[in-house]
Amino acid sequence: MKKQDFVVRFAGEGGQGVVTSAEGLAQAMAQSGYHVQTFSTFPSQIRGGPTWTQTRIATETVLSPGDELDVLVAFNEYAYENHKDDVAADGVIVYNQGEFEIDASDNVLGMDFDELAKQTGNNRAANFVVMGALAQLVELPLKVLEDFNRERYTRGRPSDQQIIDSNNMALSLGSVEADKSGLVLGEIAEAVKPEGEQILVNGNIAISLGATAAGLDTFVGYPISPATPILLWMEQNLVGEGKFVYQSTSEIESITSIVGAGFAGKKAMTSTAGPGFSLMGEGLGLAWMAEIPLVVVNVQRGGPSTGLPTKTEQSDLLTALYPGHGDIKLPVIAPGTVEECFYAGIMAVNWAERYQGPVVLLSEHAMSERRQNIPRPDMSKVEIEKRKTYEGSNGYLRYDGFELSPMPIPGGSGAYIANGSEHDAMGDTTHLPARHIQMTERRFSKLNLLNDGNFESENESAKVALVPWGGSKGSVLAAYNQLVNEGLDLAWYYSMYVHPMPEGMLAALREKDLVIVPELNYMGQFASVLRSEGIKAVAITQYTGLPFKVGELATRVKDLVSNSVAEGVSV
Amino acid sequence: MTLKNPEYDFKWCPGCGDFGVRRGLENALEKYLAETEQPTENTVVVAGIGCSGNMVHMLEKEQPFGIHGIHGRSLPISMGIKMGNPDLNVIVVAGDGDFLGIGAEHIAPQAMRNLNITAVVMDNGVYGLTKGQSSPTTDLGVITSSTPYGKMEEKVHPLRNYLTMGVSFIGSTISNKVKDMSDMMYEAMSHPGFSIVHVQSPCTEYNNTYEALKGSVKKGIEPLAYDIPEGHDPSDAEAAQEVVNADGIPLGVIFRDTSRPTFDQRVKDTTGSKEMKSVESLIEGFSI
Ligand SMILES: Cc1ncc(C[n+]2csc(CCOP(=O)(O)OP(=O)(O)O)c2C)c(N)n1
Ligand code: SF4
Ligand SMILES: [Mg+2]
């Protein structure tokens, strides 16, 4: 059988072309119809420092980065030492002989990346040398990479042809080296072109595109890994009359200025990560209290405090739900795939408009950098919502009653005071118990407007369910598929709508004997939320700063199930 | 709103300087709206937290929009409003603690942007609402509830700081001179850029400075406050520097620079003049 799946990790130092190689390969393979997914971790320092990016190529949708490597491309000795143990038993190590030497062993291919590049007359062709070797290892026709090369470097510049020629030469030099070594991984199966048009994006861009599609007007953000690319994308693209995008001086300024924009009738958003999100707590409370629509994207990284800025974690769920003091529980949408990031961007804005309050979109580092082919979004299927605005005469009671009411917009009629202190119907500060009761119930009742989220389910009759959330979805789904193939009777439930969660999903989960929640945090945060909803949830946690490995996870699920059976849970 | 609303139970103490500020603000607003032919609902009052911020609930004439947010953040909130809709007339009302203490970090950036709003700062040299703790403008050595042995840091000089930070309109006034104050507020609202009207607004409860400010012939107390001499030219930065460097509290328009574009104008000319791509074509950019 031909290879259906191919995992390559490029490891080296920042500036050696690690990321360009991985992303170039992903782009080339996606163009010829393969499914791809990249995964990176970066050093915190700006130049140099160990870095690696992984590209997974398959004939079907890629769910996870891949547990084991078919090929490790080691740009230096440190990379080789640190990553060689992740190479599969039948895998190959391609290494840069110009940098270091590995004692002869049967699965290594040494070549001098830079020397070979020099032979082409283009010192920057080293990544094409590497790609040529990779192609040979999996018997991929070089034409696939040559086509990519031509398309990529046809930029209408005089030097285009020279670059294209030298890259093509690099491809064949690399391929010849691999051929000489006699190493083979097996022929990669031909691509089965995905149905419909595809785009290649990462999570941060997908969120940005989604929010833009939802009609975003204002974006104010402060740089922080791994959310910065969203700010930069907005600065570049959300332009024109009536749009306002700006880099603030702090996350406090970000959140409070979008409170102002939301109050003024605009669709407003900010993006941040852990430390910045902590600074936004008070401002989010104001938006909840004064009933002002806005969206905060929190691209989670390892915490607490400055934590692990360039590693992944799902440890901000509780703070997203309860970002501030007092009775408050925010709507949270946590997309699980790059494709969902797009729709989460839209739905976060829609929800904010619909219930007139703040919404948190919870992404995470691993997804922000994950570049993946996804079906091109169909804008005709996307519904864009706008808040109900007040158009009547003056003397309006903006906060009257126990339910959502139309919102007056400054410049129009119905002047009121949007108040972060407890207030009466017109927005004046009050301390009357009856008012605090009314307004508290009013704020929570509005969440009922958001109960319409969809969810996925499989094998609903099983008594034990596997229920991931957020960016772990792909790895958990891969583990689920494996376990079901092995004959385990396991149900699957998933929704990106973490709060409010779809009623149907909650009801189904309450019926289960055991709900297993794999999540990337120490506390088992989502499991604890589910338990508070009357669900028998148990977490499988990991807090390494890295995503789940599918095989390990499957084993842990199996162990948990058999231990539970021992304790009387029926499977 | 307050007088008609029995549920709203906050009251300023008798003699509080903020009463005078209210009168000045109401008059200035009335004149500004009449002159510019704008309806009242085109104005948004952004309040800080403090006795002073309660101004937003106390305005007795026709009601503008208001937002009573969180402590120290009235400036960034006002930026979101103004940049969301540059046609609005946005006025910040805040105390010295709110504006110069917890919210101090927000002044300089708005000065550099020249955000076209007006901030009315009610300086009473004390935290009124929390019952008399020291504030940034409390004098060195003064005993307050939070400085039982005397304040151990020197006081902030707000006017000097505003000038250094690049605030494009700086006025200094006092709450009992309603006419002068109102004229200054009107000028500030008409000013194209970031304007601050810094008002001495004594707290009769915790820091009664009326006598110190106005002086007393009977008791032989020299007044701290004095009118800036007639000939002062607010467009002269050096002259303005001399005014703020002098001792005492100068009263009048200190500095006015109308040469700088406002923030909304800059945005309009820079990103606002670009054409945004359609969502379809933005997506197209990622097609494979
Ligand atoms: C984040 C936060 N910290 C503290 C407070 C408590 N607080 C309310 S008003 C105030 C000081 C008000 O002083 P100032 O701004 O000078 O207003 P004044 O009452 O003197 O007019 C403080 C500390 C608060 N509301 N929020
Ligand atoms: S405590 Fe001071 S500032 Fe507050 S209302 Fe009373 S007099 Fe005015
Ligand atoms: Mg004060």
Short mmCIF file of C-alpha atoms in Angstrom, two decimals, chain A residues 65-483:
data_model
loop_
_atom_site.label_atom_id
_atom_site.label_comp_id
_atom_site.label_asym_id
_atom_site.label_seq_id
_atom_site.Cartn_x
_atom_site.Cartn_y
_atom_site.Cartn_z
CA PRO A 65 0.28 17.34 13.74
CA GLY A 66 1.39 13.69 13.77
CA ASP A 67 2.89 11.73 16.67
CA GLU A 68 5.98 10.41 14.90
CA LEU A 69 8.17 11.76 12.16
CA ASP A 70 8.71 10.15 8.79
CA VAL A 71 11.50 12.62 8.22
CA LEU A 72 13.44 14.91 10.48
CA VAL A 73 15.30 17.62 8.64
CA ALA A 74 18.00 18.74 11.06
CA PHE A 75 19.65 22.03 10.17
CA ASN A 76 22.12 21.79 13.05
CA GLU A 77 23.39 19.38 15.66
CA TYR A 78 21.25 20.74 18.48
CA ALA A 79 18.13 20.11 16.40
CA TYR A 80 19.29 16.58 15.63
CA GLU A 81 19.98 15.77 19.29
CA ASN A 82 16.67 17.21 20.44
CA HIS A 83 14.36 15.72 17.87
CA LYS A 84 15.89 12.41 16.80
CA ASP A 85 13.82 10.47 19.34
CA ASP A 86 10.60 11.59 17.66
CA VAL A 87 11.58 9.91 14.39
CA ALA A 88 9.60 6.73 13.62
CA ALA A 89 11.46 3.41 13.57
CA ASP A 90 11.34 3.38 9.76
CA GLY A 91 11.85 7.12 9.44
CA VAL A 92 14.74 9.03 7.92
CA ILE A 93 16.93 11.85 9.17
CA VAL A 94 18.09 14.37 6.61
CA TYR A 95 20.83 16.55 8.04
CA ASN A 96 22.99 19.47 7.05
CA GLN A 97 26.48 18.10 6.60
CA GLY A 98 27.85 21.59 6.28
CA GLU A 99 27.01 22.11 9.96
CA PHE A 100 27.77 18.81 11.65
CA GLU A 101 28.38 15.11 11.10
CA ILE A 102 26.39 12.10 12.27
CA ASP A 103 28.20 8.78 12.68
CA ALA A 104 27.10 6.56 9.85
CA SER A 105 23.88 4.76 10.54
CA ASP A 106 21.38 3.26 8.14
CA ASN A 107 18.62 5.85 8.16
CA VAL A 108 20.51 9.10 7.76
CA LEU A 109 21.03 11.22 4.70
CA GLY A 110 23.72 13.82 5.04
CA MET A 111 24.16 16.60 2.52
CA ASP A 112 25.66 20.04 2.65
CA PHE A 113 22.53 22.17 2.21
CA ASP A 114 24.41 25.40 1.67
CA GLU A 115 27.13 24.01 -0.57
CA LEU A 116 24.50 22.45 -2.85
CA ALA A 117 22.60 25.71 -2.89
CA LYS A 118 25.80 27.51 -3.88
CA GLN A 119 26.18 25.21 -6.86
CA THR A 120 22.90 26.56 -8.23
CA GLY A 121 24.25 30.08 -8.10
CA ASN A 122 21.55 31.01 -5.57
CA ASN A 123 22.63 30.81 -1.93
CA ARG A 124 19.01 30.96 -0.81
CA ALA A 125 17.97 27.79 -2.61
CA ALA A 126 18.80 25.50 0.35
CA ASN A 127 15.16 24.83 1.14
CA PHE A 128 14.62 23.64 -2.42
CA VAL A 129 17.57 21.29 -2.04
CA VAL A 130 15.84 19.83 1.00
CA MET A 131 12.46 19.62 -0.75
CA GLY A 132 14.07 17.81 -3.69
CA ALA A 133 15.47 15.20 -1.33
CA LEU A 134 12.10 14.80 0.41
CA ALA A 135 10.36 14.31 -2.92
CA GLN A 136 12.76 11.54 -3.85
CA LEU A 137 12.22 9.80 -0.49
CA VAL A 138 8.49 9.50 -1.12
CA GLU A 139 8.75 9.16 -4.90
CA LEU A 140 6.87 12.38 -5.48
CA PRO A 141 7.30 13.65 -9.06
CA LEU A 142 9.56 16.73 -8.97
CA LYS A 143 7.07 18.40 -11.29
CA VAL A 144 4.78 19.05 -8.30
CA LEU A 145 7.48 21.15 -6.68
CA GLU A 146 8.62 22.73 -9.93
CA ASP A 147 5.07 23.93 -10.59
CA PHE A 148 4.92 25.45 -7.12
CA ASN A 149 8.32 27.08 -7.65
CA ARG A 150 7.26 28.64 -10.93
CA GLU A 151 4.01 29.99 -9.52
CA ARG A 152 5.59 31.32 -6.37
CA TYR A 153 8.45 33.16 -8.04
CA THR A 154 6.69 34.53 -11.09
CA ARG A 155 6.36 37.99 -9.64
CA GLY A 156 6.95 40.16 -12.65
CA ARG A 157 10.56 40.96 -11.72
CA PRO A 158 13.58 40.69 -14.00
CA SER A 159 15.22 38.21 -11.63
CA ASP A 160 12.25 35.80 -11.67
CA GLN A 161 13.56 33.37 -14.26
CA GLN A 162 16.99 33.16 -12.67
CA ILE A 163 15.49 32.30 -9.28
CA ILE A 164 13.11 29.75 -10.77
CA ASP A 165 15.92 28.06 -12.66
CA SER A 166 18.24 27.90 -9.68
CA ASN A 167 15.47 26.52 -7.45
CA ASN A 168 14.67 23.86 -10.03
CA MET A 169 18.33 22.96 -10.15
CA ALA A 170 18.34 22.77 -6.34
CA LEU A 171 15.38 20.39 -6.44
CA SER A 172 17.21 18.00 -8.72
CA LEU A 173 20.48 18.24 -6.78
CA GLY A 174 18.62 17.31 -3.58
CA SER A 175 16.79 14.55 -5.33
CA VAL A 176 20.01 13.08 -6.71
CA GLU A 177 21.58 13.09 -3.23
CA ALA A 178 18.61 11.20 -1.80
CA ASP A 179 18.70 8.77 -4.70
CA LYS A 180 22.41 8.10 -4.16
CA SER A 181 21.72 7.26 -0.51
CA GLY A 182 19.36 4.50 -1.54
CA LEU A 183 16.96 5.46 1.29
CA VAL A 184 13.22 5.14 0.60
CA LEU A 185 10.11 5.74 2.66
CA GLY A 186 7.66 4.32 0.16
CA GLU A 187 5.70 6.02 -2.56
CA ILE A 188 3.19 8.62 -1.46
CA ALA A 189 -0.32 7.93 -2.72
CA GLU A 190 -1.64 10.26 -5.35
CA ALA A 191 -3.59 13.20 -4.05
CA VAL A 192 -7.37 12.91 -3.94
CA LYS A 193 -8.33 16.49 -4.63
CA PRO A 194 -10.70 17.75 -1.93
CA GLU A 195 -14.13 18.62 -3.21
CA GLY A 196 -14.72 22.30 -3.75
CA GLU A 197 -12.27 25.16 -3.66
CA GLN A 198 -9.76 25.29 -0.82
CA ILE A 199 -7.88 28.08 0.91
CA LEU A 200 -4.70 27.76 2.97
CA VAL A 201 -4.84 29.79 6.18
CA ASN A 202 -3.90 29.62 9.84
CA GLY A 203 -6.22 30.12 12.81
CA ASN A 204 -5.37 33.77 13.37
CA ILE A 205 -6.10 34.68 9.77
CA ALA A 206 -9.28 32.62 9.72
CA ILE A 207 -10.56 34.48 12.79
CA SER A 208 -9.64 37.82 11.21
CA LEU A 209 -11.41 36.94 7.97
CA GLY A 210 -14.49 35.77 9.85
CA ALA A 211 -14.78 38.87 11.98
CA THR A 212 -14.26 41.05 8.92
CA ALA A 213 -16.97 39.13 7.08
CA ALA A 214 -19.26 39.80 10.06
CA GLY A 215 -18.92 43.53 9.39
CA LEU A 216 -16.34 44.59 11.95
CA ASP A 217 -15.87 48.39 12.17
CA THR A 218 -13.39 48.95 14.98
CA PHE A 219 -10.38 46.98 16.17
CA VAL A 220 -8.00 48.10 18.91
CA GLY A 221 -5.24 45.79 20.12
CA TYR A 222 -1.89 45.62 21.88
CA PRO A 223 0.88 43.32 20.61
CA ILE A 224 1.23 40.00 22.43
CA SER A 225 2.17 36.49 21.32
CA PRO A 226 0.43 34.58 19.88
CA ALA A 227 -2.34 37.08 19.06
CA THR A 228 -0.29 39.80 17.35
CA PRO A 229 -0.91 38.58 13.79
CA ILE A 230 -4.62 39.38 14.21
CA LEU A 231 -3.80 43.00 15.08
CA LEU A 232 -1.39 43.23 12.14
CA TRP A 233 -3.91 41.72 9.75
CA MET A 234 -6.54 44.21 10.85
CA GLU A 235 -4.11 47.14 10.55
CA GLN A 236 -3.41 46.08 6.98
CA ASN A 237 -6.86 45.16 5.78
CA LEU A 238 -9.63 46.80 7.82
CA VAL A 239 -9.30 50.18 6.13
CA GLY A 240 -11.54 52.69 4.44
CA GLU A 241 -14.14 55.18 5.52
CA GLY A 242 -15.65 54.55 8.93
CA LYS A 243 -13.13 51.86 9.94
CA PHE A 244 -10.85 52.40 12.90
CA VAL A 245 -7.98 50.05 13.68
CA TYR A 246 -5.31 51.01 16.14
CA GLN A 247 -2.48 49.75 18.28
CA SER A 248 -3.25 50.78 21.82
CA THR A 249 -0.91 51.51 24.72
CA SER A 250 -2.21 48.66 26.86
CA GLU A 251 -4.90 46.03 27.02
CA ILE A 252 -6.78 48.31 29.41
CA GLU A 253 -6.87 50.90 26.66
CA SER A 254 -7.86 48.23 24.12
CA ILE A 255 -10.85 46.96 26.05
CA THR A 256 -12.14 50.31 27.27
CA SER A 257 -11.85 51.91 23.86
CA ILE A 258 -13.85 49.13 22.23
CA VAL A 259 -16.41 49.56 25.01
CA GLY A 260 -16.68 53.14 23.74
CA ALA A 261 -16.93 51.99 20.12
CA GLY A 262 -19.56 49.39 20.93
CA PHE A 263 -21.55 52.01 22.82
CA ALA A 264 -21.29 54.32 19.79
CA GLY A 265 -22.96 51.63 17.65
CA LYS A 266 -19.91 49.99 16.11
CA LYS A 267 -19.00 46.33 15.78
CA ALA A 268 -15.81 46.30 17.80
CA MET A 269 -13.13 43.75 18.64
CA THR A 270 -9.76 43.32 20.30
CA SER A 271 -7.37 40.39 20.40
CA THR A 272 -4.98 39.39 23.15
CA ALA A 273 -3.46 36.49 25.07
CA GLY A 274 -3.36 35.50 28.75
CA PRO A 275 -1.64 38.47 30.45
CA GLY A 276 -3.57 40.97 28.35
CA PHE A 277 -6.81 39.13 29.00
CA SER A 278 -6.22 39.45 32.74
CA LEU A 279 -5.90 43.22 32.31
CA MET A 280 -9.24 43.31 30.51
CA GLY A 281 -11.28 41.90 33.37
CA GLU A 282 -12.65 45.18 34.64
CA GLY A 283 -13.51 46.45 31.15
CA LEU A 284 -15.32 43.21 30.32
CA GLY A 285 -17.35 43.64 33.49
CA LEU A 286 -18.32 47.12 32.33
CA ALA A 287 -19.48 45.82 28.94
CA TRP A 288 -21.53 43.08 30.64
CA MET A 289 -23.04 45.52 33.12
CA ALA A 290 -23.77 48.34 30.69
CA GLU A 291 -24.88 45.89 27.96
CA ILE A 292 -22.42 46.85 25.25
CA PRO A 293 -21.64 44.50 22.34
CA LEU A 294 -17.96 43.69 21.71
CA VAL A 295 -15.68 40.72 21.06
CA VAL A 296 -12.41 39.78 22.74
CA VAL A 297 -10.24 37.16 21.05
CA ASN A 298 -8.00 35.41 23.54
CA VAL A 299 -5.37 33.30 21.80
CA GLN A 300 -4.34 31.18 24.75
CA ARG A 301 -0.72 30.49 25.61
CA GLY A 302 0.77 28.78 28.64
CA GLY A 303 0.03 30.63 31.88
CA PRO A 304 -0.18 31.97 34.55
CA SER A 305 1.61 35.33 34.47
CA THR A 306 3.99 35.69 31.51
CA GLY A 307 3.92 31.90 31.45
CA LEU A 308 4.88 30.16 28.22
CA PRO A 309 4.41 32.85 25.56
CA THR A 310 5.18 30.60 22.61
CA LYS A 311 3.60 27.35 23.74
CA THR A 312 0.06 26.08 23.65
CA GLU A 313 -2.38 25.52 26.50
CA GLN A 314 -6.12 25.53 27.15
CA SER A 315 -5.96 27.03 30.59
CA ASP A 316 -7.94 30.26 30.16
CA LEU A 317 -11.40 28.73 30.00
CA LEU A 318 -12.45 29.64 33.52
CA THR A 319 -11.12 33.17 33.26
CA ALA A 320 -12.90 33.57 29.92
CA LEU A 321 -16.18 32.55 31.49
CA TYR A 322 -15.62 34.60 34.65
CA PRO A 323 -13.21 37.38 33.68
CA GLY A 324 -14.21 39.79 36.38
CA HIS A 325 -15.64 40.15 39.83
CA GLY A 326 -19.31 39.82 40.61
CA ASP A 327 -22.11 37.81 39.01
CA ILE A 328 -20.92 37.46 35.45
CA LYS A 329 -20.61 34.58 33.01
CA LEU A 330 -19.60 35.44 29.49
CA PRO A 331 -20.51 33.70 26.27
CA VAL A 332 -17.46 31.77 25.03
CA ILE A 333 -16.87 30.36 21.57
CA ALA A 334 -13.84 28.08 21.27
CA PRO A 335 -13.22 26.90 17.70
CA GLY A 336 -11.62 23.47 17.34
CA THR A 337 -10.25 23.67 13.82
CA VAL A 338 -8.85 26.31 11.50
CA GLU A 339 -12.08 26.14 9.52
CA GLU A 340 -14.14 26.72 12.66
CA CYS A 341 -11.98 29.77 13.43
CA PHE A 342 -13.58 31.52 10.46
CA TYR A 343 -17.12 30.79 11.57
CA ALA A 344 -16.25 31.54 15.20
CA GLY A 345 -15.09 34.98 14.05
CA ILE A 346 -18.49 35.57 12.51
CA MET A 347 -20.53 34.06 15.32
CA ALA A 348 -18.68 35.94 18.04
CA VAL A 349 -19.63 39.24 16.40
CA ASN A 350 -23.17 37.99 15.73
CA TRP A 351 -23.63 36.91 19.34
CA ALA A 352 -22.31 40.18 20.71
CA GLU A 353 -24.76 42.07 18.55
CA ARG A 354 -27.63 39.76 19.32
CA TYR A 355 -27.42 39.72 23.12
CA GLN A 356 -25.82 43.17 23.45
CA GLY A 357 -22.81 42.24 25.50
CA PRO A 358 -19.22 40.99 25.43
CA VAL A 359 -18.29 37.66 23.80
CA VAL A 360 -14.98 35.83 24.21
CA LEU A 361 -13.50 33.93 21.29
CA LEU A 362 -11.03 31.46 22.77
CA SER A 363 -8.35 30.24 20.39
CA GLU A 364 -4.92 28.90 21.28
CA HIS A 365 -1.30 29.06 20.21
CA ALA A 366 -1.27 25.72 18.40
CA MET A 367 -4.16 26.81 16.22
CA SER A 368 -2.95 30.33 15.63
CA GLU A 369 0.16 29.05 13.85
CA ARG A 370 -1.51 26.01 12.32
CA ARG A 371 -1.71 26.50 8.58
CA GLN A 372 -4.22 24.21 6.99
CA ASN A 373 -6.23 23.79 3.81
CA ILE A 374 -9.91 24.40 4.49
CA PRO A 375 -12.91 24.62 2.19
CA ARG A 376 -13.28 28.15 0.92
CA PRO A 377 -15.97 29.79 3.06
CA ASP A 378 -19.24 30.26 1.28
CA MET A 379 -20.33 33.78 2.08
CA SER A 380 -23.83 33.16 0.76
CA LYS A 381 -24.40 30.73 3.64
CA VAL A 382 -23.26 33.21 6.26
CA GLU A 383 -25.83 35.24 8.11
CA ILE A 384 -24.66 38.58 9.45
CA GLU A 385 -26.56 39.97 12.44
CA LYS A 386 -26.94 43.49 13.72
CA ARG A 387 -28.13 44.64 17.12
CA LYS A 388 -31.67 45.86 17.61
CA THR A 389 -31.41 49.62 17.83
CA TYR A 390 -33.86 52.07 19.33
CA GLU A 391 -35.44 54.51 16.92
CA GLY A 392 -38.32 55.97 18.97
CA SER A 393 -38.70 59.25 20.81
CA ASN A 394 -36.77 60.58 23.79
CA GLY A 395 -37.59 59.58 27.36
CA TYR A 396 -36.78 55.94 26.62
CA LEU A 397 -36.11 53.46 29.43
CA ARG A 398 -33.10 51.63 28.00
CA TYR A 399 -32.80 49.06 30.80
CA ASP A 400 -36.50 48.45 31.40
CA GLY A 401 -37.68 44.93 32.15
CA PHE A 402 -36.10 41.52 32.50
CA GLU A 403 -35.15 40.96 28.89
CA LEU A 404 -33.14 42.40 26.04
CA SER A 405 -34.39 45.76 24.77
CA PRO A 406 -33.44 47.87 21.74
CA MET A 407 -30.27 49.90 22.17
CA PRO A 408 -30.16 53.66 21.51
CA ILE A 409 -27.09 54.89 19.61
CA PRO A 410 -25.48 58.29 20.40
CA GLY A 411 -26.43 60.79 17.75
CA GLY A 412 -29.91 59.27 17.62
CA SER A 413 -32.83 59.51 20.02
CA GLY A 414 -33.33 57.85 23.37
CA ALA A 415 -30.36 59.30 25.25
CA TYR A 416 -29.47 57.22 28.33
CA ILE A 417 -26.50 56.55 30.55
CA ALA A 418 -24.64 53.32 29.91
CA ASN A 419 -23.68 52.57 33.46
CA GLY A 420 -21.15 50.21 35.01
CA SER A 421 -22.64 50.90 38.42
CA GLU A 422 -25.92 49.14 39.16
CA HIS A 423 -28.58 51.27 37.60
CA ASP A 424 -32.25 51.87 37.10
CA ALA A 425 -34.18 51.71 33.85
CA MET A 426 -32.75 54.96 32.51
CA GLY A 427 -29.21 54.17 33.53
CA ASP A 428 -28.91 56.22 36.72
CA THR A 429 -26.98 54.68 39.59
CA THR A 430 -29.13 53.00 42.22
CA HIS A 431 -28.75 50.68 45.20
CA LEU A 432 -32.31 49.44 45.54
CA PRO A 433 -32.47 45.66 46.11
CA ALA A 434 -35.34 45.27 43.64
CA ARG A 435 -33.26 46.91 40.92
CA HIS A 436 -30.20 44.77 41.52
CA ILE A 437 -32.45 41.72 41.33
CA GLN A 438 -34.07 42.89 38.11
CA MET A 439 -30.84 43.89 36.39
CA THR A 440 -28.93 40.77 37.44
CA GLU A 441 -31.71 38.54 36.13
CA ARG A 442 -31.98 40.65 32.99
CA ARG A 443 -28.27 40.25 32.23
CA PHE A 444 -28.40 36.49 32.68
CA SER A 445 -31.68 36.07 30.81
CA LYS A 446 -30.11 37.53 27.70
CA LEU A 447 -27.83 34.47 27.50
CA ASN A 448 -30.92 32.46 26.53
CA LEU A 449 -30.75 34.20 23.17
CA LEU A 450 -27.55 32.29 22.45
CA ASN A 451 -28.80 28.75 22.94
CA ASP A 452 -28.97 27.91 19.27
CA GLY A 453 -25.42 26.71 18.65
CA ASN A 454 -24.96 23.46 16.74
CA PHE A 455 -23.04 20.43 17.95
CA GLU A 456 -21.59 17.19 16.59
CA SER A 457 -22.47 13.77 17.89
CA GLU A 458 -21.60 10.17 16.98
CA ASN A 459 -22.71 6.84 18.38
CA GLU A 460 -25.09 8.60 20.77
CA SER A 461 -26.29 5.41 22.47
CA ALA A 462 -22.92 4.66 24.14
CA LYS A 463 -22.82 5.26 27.89
CA VAL A 464 -19.33 6.73 27.79
CA ALA A 465 -18.62 9.83 25.73
CA LEU A 466 -15.44 11.50 24.57
CA VAL A 467 -15.91 15.29 24.64
CA PRO A 468 -13.04 17.58 23.70
CA TRP A 469 -13.17 21.35 23.51
CA GLY A 470 -11.30 23.98 21.54
CA GLY A 471 -8.08 23.32 19.69
CA SER A 472 -7.65 19.75 20.97
CA LYS A 473 -10.57 18.65 18.84
CA GLY A 474 -8.48 17.26 15.97
CA SER A 475 -6.15 15.10 18.06
CA VAL A 476 -9.05 13.83 20.15
CA LEU A 477 -11.07 12.99 17.05
CA ALA A 478 -8.13 11.02 15.67
CA ALA A 479 -7.90 9.12 18.97
CA TYR A 480 -11.67 8.57 18.92
CA ASN A 481 -11.56 7.12 15.41
CA GLN A 482 -8.76 4.78 16.44
CA LEU A 483 -10.61 3.58 19.55
#
